[in-house]
Tab-separated table of C-alpha atoms in Angstrom:
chain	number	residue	atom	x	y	z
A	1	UNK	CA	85.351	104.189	87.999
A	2	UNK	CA	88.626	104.335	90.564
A	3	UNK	CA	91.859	103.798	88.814
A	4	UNK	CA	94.938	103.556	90.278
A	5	UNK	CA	95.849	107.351	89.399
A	6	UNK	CA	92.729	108.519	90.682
A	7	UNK	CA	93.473	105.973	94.566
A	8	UNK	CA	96.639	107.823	94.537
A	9	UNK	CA	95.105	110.813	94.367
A	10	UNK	CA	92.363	110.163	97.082
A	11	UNK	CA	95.487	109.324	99.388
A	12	UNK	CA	98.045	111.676	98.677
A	13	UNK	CA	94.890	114.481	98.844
A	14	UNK	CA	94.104	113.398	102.301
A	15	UNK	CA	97.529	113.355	103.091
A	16	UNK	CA	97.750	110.692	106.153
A	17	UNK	CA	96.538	106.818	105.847
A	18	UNK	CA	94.949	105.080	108.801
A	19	UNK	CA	95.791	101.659	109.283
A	20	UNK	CA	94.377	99.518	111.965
A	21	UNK	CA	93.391	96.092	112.883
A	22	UNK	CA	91.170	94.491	115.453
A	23	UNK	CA	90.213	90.650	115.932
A	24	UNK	CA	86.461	92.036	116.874
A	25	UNK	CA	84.743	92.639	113.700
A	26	UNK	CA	82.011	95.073	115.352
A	27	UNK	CA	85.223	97.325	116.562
A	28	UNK	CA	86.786	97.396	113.444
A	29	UNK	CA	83.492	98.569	112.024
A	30	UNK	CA	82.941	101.260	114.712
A	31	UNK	CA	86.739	102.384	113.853
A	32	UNK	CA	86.106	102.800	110.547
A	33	UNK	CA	82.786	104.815	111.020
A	34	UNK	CA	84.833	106.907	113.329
A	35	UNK	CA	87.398	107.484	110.418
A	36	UNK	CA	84.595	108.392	107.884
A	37	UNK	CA	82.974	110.926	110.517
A	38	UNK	CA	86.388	112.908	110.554
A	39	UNK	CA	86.508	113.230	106.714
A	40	UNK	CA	88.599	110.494	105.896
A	41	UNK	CA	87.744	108.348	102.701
A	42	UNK	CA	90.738	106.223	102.141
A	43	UNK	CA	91.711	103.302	105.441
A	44	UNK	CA	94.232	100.549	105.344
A	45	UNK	CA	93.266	97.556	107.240
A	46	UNK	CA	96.471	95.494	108.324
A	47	UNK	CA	95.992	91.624	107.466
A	48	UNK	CA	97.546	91.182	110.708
A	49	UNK	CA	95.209	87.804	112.297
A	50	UNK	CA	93.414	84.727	110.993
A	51	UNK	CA	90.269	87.586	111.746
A	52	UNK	CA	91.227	89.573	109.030
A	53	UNK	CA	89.562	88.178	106.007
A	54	UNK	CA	85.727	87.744	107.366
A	55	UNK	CA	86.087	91.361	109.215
A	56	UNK	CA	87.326	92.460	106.369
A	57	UNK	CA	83.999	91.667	104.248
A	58	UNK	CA	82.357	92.599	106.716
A	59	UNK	CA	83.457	96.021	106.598
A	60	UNK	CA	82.915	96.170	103.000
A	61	UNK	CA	79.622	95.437	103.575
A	62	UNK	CA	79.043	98.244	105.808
A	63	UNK	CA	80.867	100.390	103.694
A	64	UNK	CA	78.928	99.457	100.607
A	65	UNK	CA	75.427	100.478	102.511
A	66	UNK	CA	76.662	103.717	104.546
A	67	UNK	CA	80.282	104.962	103.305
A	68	UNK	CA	80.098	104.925	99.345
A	69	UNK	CA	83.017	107.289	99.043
A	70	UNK	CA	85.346	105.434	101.442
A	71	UNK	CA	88.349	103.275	99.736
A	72	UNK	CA	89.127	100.662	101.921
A	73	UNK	CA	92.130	99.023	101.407
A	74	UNK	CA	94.368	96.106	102.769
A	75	UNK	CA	97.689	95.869	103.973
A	76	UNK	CA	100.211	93.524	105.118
A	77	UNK	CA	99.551	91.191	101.556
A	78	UNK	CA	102.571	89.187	101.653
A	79	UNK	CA	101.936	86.497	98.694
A	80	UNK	CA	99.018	85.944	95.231
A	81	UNK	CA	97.114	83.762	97.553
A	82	UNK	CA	96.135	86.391	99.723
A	83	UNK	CA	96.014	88.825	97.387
A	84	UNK	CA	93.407	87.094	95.382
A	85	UNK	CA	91.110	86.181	98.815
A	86	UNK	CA	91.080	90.322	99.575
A	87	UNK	CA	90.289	90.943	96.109
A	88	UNK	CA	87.237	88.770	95.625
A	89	UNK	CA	85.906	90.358	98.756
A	90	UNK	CA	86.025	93.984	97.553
A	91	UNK	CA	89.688	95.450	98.283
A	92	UNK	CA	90.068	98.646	96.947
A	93	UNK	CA	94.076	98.586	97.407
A	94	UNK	CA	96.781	96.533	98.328
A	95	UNK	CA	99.616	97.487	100.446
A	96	UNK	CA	102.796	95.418	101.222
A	97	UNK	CA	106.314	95.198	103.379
A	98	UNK	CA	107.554	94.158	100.432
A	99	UNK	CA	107.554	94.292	96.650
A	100	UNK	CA	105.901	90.891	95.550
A	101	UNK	CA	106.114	91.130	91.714
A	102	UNK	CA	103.011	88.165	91.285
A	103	UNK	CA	100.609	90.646	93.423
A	104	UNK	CA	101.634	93.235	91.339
A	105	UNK	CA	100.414	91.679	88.294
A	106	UNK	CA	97.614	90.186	89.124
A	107	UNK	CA	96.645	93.805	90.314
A	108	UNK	CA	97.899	95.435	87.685
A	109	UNK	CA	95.605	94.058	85.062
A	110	UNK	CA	92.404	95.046	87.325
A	111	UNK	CA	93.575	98.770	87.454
A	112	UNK	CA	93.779	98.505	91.423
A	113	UNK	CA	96.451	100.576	93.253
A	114	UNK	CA	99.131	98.096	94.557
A	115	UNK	CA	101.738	100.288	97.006
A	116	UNK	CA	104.809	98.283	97.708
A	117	UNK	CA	106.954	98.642	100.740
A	118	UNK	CA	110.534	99.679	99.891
A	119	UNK	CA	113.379	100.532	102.132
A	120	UNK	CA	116.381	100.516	99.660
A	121	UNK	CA	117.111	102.559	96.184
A	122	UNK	CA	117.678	98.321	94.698
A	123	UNK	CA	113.934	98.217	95.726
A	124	UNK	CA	112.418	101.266	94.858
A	125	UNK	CA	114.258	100.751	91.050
A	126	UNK	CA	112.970	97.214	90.813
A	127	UNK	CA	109.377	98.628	92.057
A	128	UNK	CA	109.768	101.758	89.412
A	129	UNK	CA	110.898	99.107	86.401
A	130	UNK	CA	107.630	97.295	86.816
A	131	UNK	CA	105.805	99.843	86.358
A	132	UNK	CA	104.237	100.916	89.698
A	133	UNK	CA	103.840	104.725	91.112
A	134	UNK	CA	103.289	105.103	94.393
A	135	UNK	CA	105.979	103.327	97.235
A	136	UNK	CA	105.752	102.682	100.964
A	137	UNK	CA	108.637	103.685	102.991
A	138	UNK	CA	108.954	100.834	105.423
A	139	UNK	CA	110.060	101.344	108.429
A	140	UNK	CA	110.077	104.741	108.092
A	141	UNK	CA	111.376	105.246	111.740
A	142	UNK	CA	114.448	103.399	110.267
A	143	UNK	CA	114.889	105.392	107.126
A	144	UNK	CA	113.832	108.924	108.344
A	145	UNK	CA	113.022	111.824	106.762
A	146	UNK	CA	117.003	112.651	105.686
A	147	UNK	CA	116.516	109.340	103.450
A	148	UNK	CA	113.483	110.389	101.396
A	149	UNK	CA	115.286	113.967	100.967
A	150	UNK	CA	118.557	112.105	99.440
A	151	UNK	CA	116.891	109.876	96.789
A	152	UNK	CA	113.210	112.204	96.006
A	153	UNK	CA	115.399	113.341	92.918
A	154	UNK	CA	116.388	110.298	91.699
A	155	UNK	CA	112.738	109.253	91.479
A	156	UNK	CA	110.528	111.934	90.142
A	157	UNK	CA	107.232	110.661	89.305
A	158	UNK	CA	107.137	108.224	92.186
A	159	UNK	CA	104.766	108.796	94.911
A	160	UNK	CA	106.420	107.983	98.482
A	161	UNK	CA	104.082	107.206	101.415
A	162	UNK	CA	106.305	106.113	104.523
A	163	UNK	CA	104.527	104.032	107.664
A	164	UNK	CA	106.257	102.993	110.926
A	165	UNK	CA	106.743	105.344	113.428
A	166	UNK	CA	105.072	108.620	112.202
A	167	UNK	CA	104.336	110.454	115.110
A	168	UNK	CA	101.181	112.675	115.348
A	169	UNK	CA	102.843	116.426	115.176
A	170	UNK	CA	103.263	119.155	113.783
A	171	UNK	CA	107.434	119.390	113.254
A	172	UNK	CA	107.559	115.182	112.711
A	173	UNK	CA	104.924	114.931	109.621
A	174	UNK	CA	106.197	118.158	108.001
A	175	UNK	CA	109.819	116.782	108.268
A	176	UNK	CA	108.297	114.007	106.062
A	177	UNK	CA	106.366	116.286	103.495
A	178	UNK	CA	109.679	118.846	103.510
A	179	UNK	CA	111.503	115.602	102.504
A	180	UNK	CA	109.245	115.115	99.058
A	181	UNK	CA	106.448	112.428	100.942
A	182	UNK	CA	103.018	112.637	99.455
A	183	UNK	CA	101.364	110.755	102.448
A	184	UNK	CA	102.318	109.150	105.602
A	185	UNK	CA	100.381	106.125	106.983
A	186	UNK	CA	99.791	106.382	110.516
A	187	UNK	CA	98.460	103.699	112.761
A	188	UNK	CA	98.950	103.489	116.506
A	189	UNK	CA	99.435	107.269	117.407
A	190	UNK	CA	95.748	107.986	115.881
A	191	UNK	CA	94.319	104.672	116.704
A	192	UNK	CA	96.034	102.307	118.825
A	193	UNK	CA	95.096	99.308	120.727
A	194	UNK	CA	93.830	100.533	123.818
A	195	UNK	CA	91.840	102.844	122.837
A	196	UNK	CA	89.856	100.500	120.398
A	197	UNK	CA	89.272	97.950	123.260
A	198	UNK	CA	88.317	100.666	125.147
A	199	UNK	CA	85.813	102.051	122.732
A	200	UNK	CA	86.511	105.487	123.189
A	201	UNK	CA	85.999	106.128	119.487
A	202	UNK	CA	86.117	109.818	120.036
A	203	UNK	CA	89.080	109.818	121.243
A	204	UNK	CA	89.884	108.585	117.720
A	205	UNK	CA	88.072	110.820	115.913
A	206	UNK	CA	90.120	114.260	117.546
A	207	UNK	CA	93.361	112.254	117.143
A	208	UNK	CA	92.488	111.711	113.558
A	209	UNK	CA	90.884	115.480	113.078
A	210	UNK	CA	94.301	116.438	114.651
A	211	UNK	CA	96.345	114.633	112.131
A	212	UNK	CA	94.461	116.148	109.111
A	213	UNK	CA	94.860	119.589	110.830
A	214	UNK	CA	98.564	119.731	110.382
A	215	UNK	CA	98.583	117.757	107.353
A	216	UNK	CA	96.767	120.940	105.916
A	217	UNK	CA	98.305	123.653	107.632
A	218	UNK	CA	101.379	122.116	106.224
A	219	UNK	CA	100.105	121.851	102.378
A	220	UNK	CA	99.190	125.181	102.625
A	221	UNK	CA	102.194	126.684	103.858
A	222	UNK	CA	103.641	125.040	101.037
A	223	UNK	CA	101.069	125.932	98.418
A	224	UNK	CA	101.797	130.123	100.046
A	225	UNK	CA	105.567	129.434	99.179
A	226	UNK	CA	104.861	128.793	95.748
């Protein structure tokens, strides 16, 4: 049975999210068996087009008959309405750009991982009060890594995840884990646009295998410092 501890877990183990979204249901399928291939088991799929809801089932669907370990989550939830739509059609978790206290409990009730975005310590506190554990750093090309090191203290049982212009290196993601981040969500440098309507899914795949590279190299540096 996932809990939210135990979602946290799957993405803070795995270090990076993918997030993605396509208006062509059979790419955002092929994506997300590309994602699965590489060893990833937890994806963020944006709610970023009128698409989103039906591709979204869809890919449940396919993830029910060939990816049983995979968590597939949505982001972008900006309201209960929407919330509640994703929900009935298998979410996993729910991501925000904001803290929306009505998603948060209806969510909460259901045990289901609900990771709002934050970009001030006013937010983060209201976020914490509520009750939830794990916070999106949004936009983390905005905040930076200096940001998370300055307030990691103040907070520390909070999970941080930042998205929004994580770049796919070595020195860029370990700035972020130096600074106290558990994950960082990564979209276009792994996935991008171009190369989904291109279909050059392997592309993808080393980008992604790339990304978990460092991501490791980097937890076990930190694990030998110990």
């Amino acid at each position: 049975m996932k809990t939210i501890q135990n979602t946290i877990e799957i993405i803070s183990g795995q270090g990076i999210l993918p997030l993605y979204f396509n208006t062509d249901e059979n790419i955002s399928i092929e994506v997300l068996r590309s994602l699965y291939r590489t060893g990833i088991r937890a994806v963020e799929y944006t709610n970023r087009g009128s698409e989103a809801l039906a591709n979204f089932q869809k890919m449940v669907a396919v993830r029910n008959a060939e990816m049983p370990e995979m968590l597939l989550g949505i982001g972008t939830i900006k309201n209960l309405d929407q919330a509640k739509e994703f929900h009935a059609v298998g979410a996993d978790f729910f991501i925000s750009p904001g803290f929306v206290a009505e998603v948060w409990q209806f969510l909460k009730s259901k045990e289901i991982l609900y990771c709002p975005g934050c970009m001030t310590p006013t937010e983060i506190i209201t976020a914490e009060n509520a009750g939830i554990k794990f916070i999106k750093l949004f936009p983390g090309n905005i905040l930076g890594p200096d940001f998370l090191n300055s307030i990691k203290d103040i907070f520390p049982s909070l999970y941080f995840m930042t998205t929004g212009g994580v770049e796919s290196n070595y020195t860029n993601i370990n700035n972020w884990f130096s600074a106290g981040a558990s994950a960082v969500g990564m979209g276009s440098q792994l996935i991008g646009k171009k190369r989904m309507q291109e279909g050059d899914f392997t592309l993808i795949e080393n980008e992604v295998k790339k990304a978990i590279e460092i991501v490791q190299i980097i937890k076990s540096a930190k694990k030998s410092a110990v």
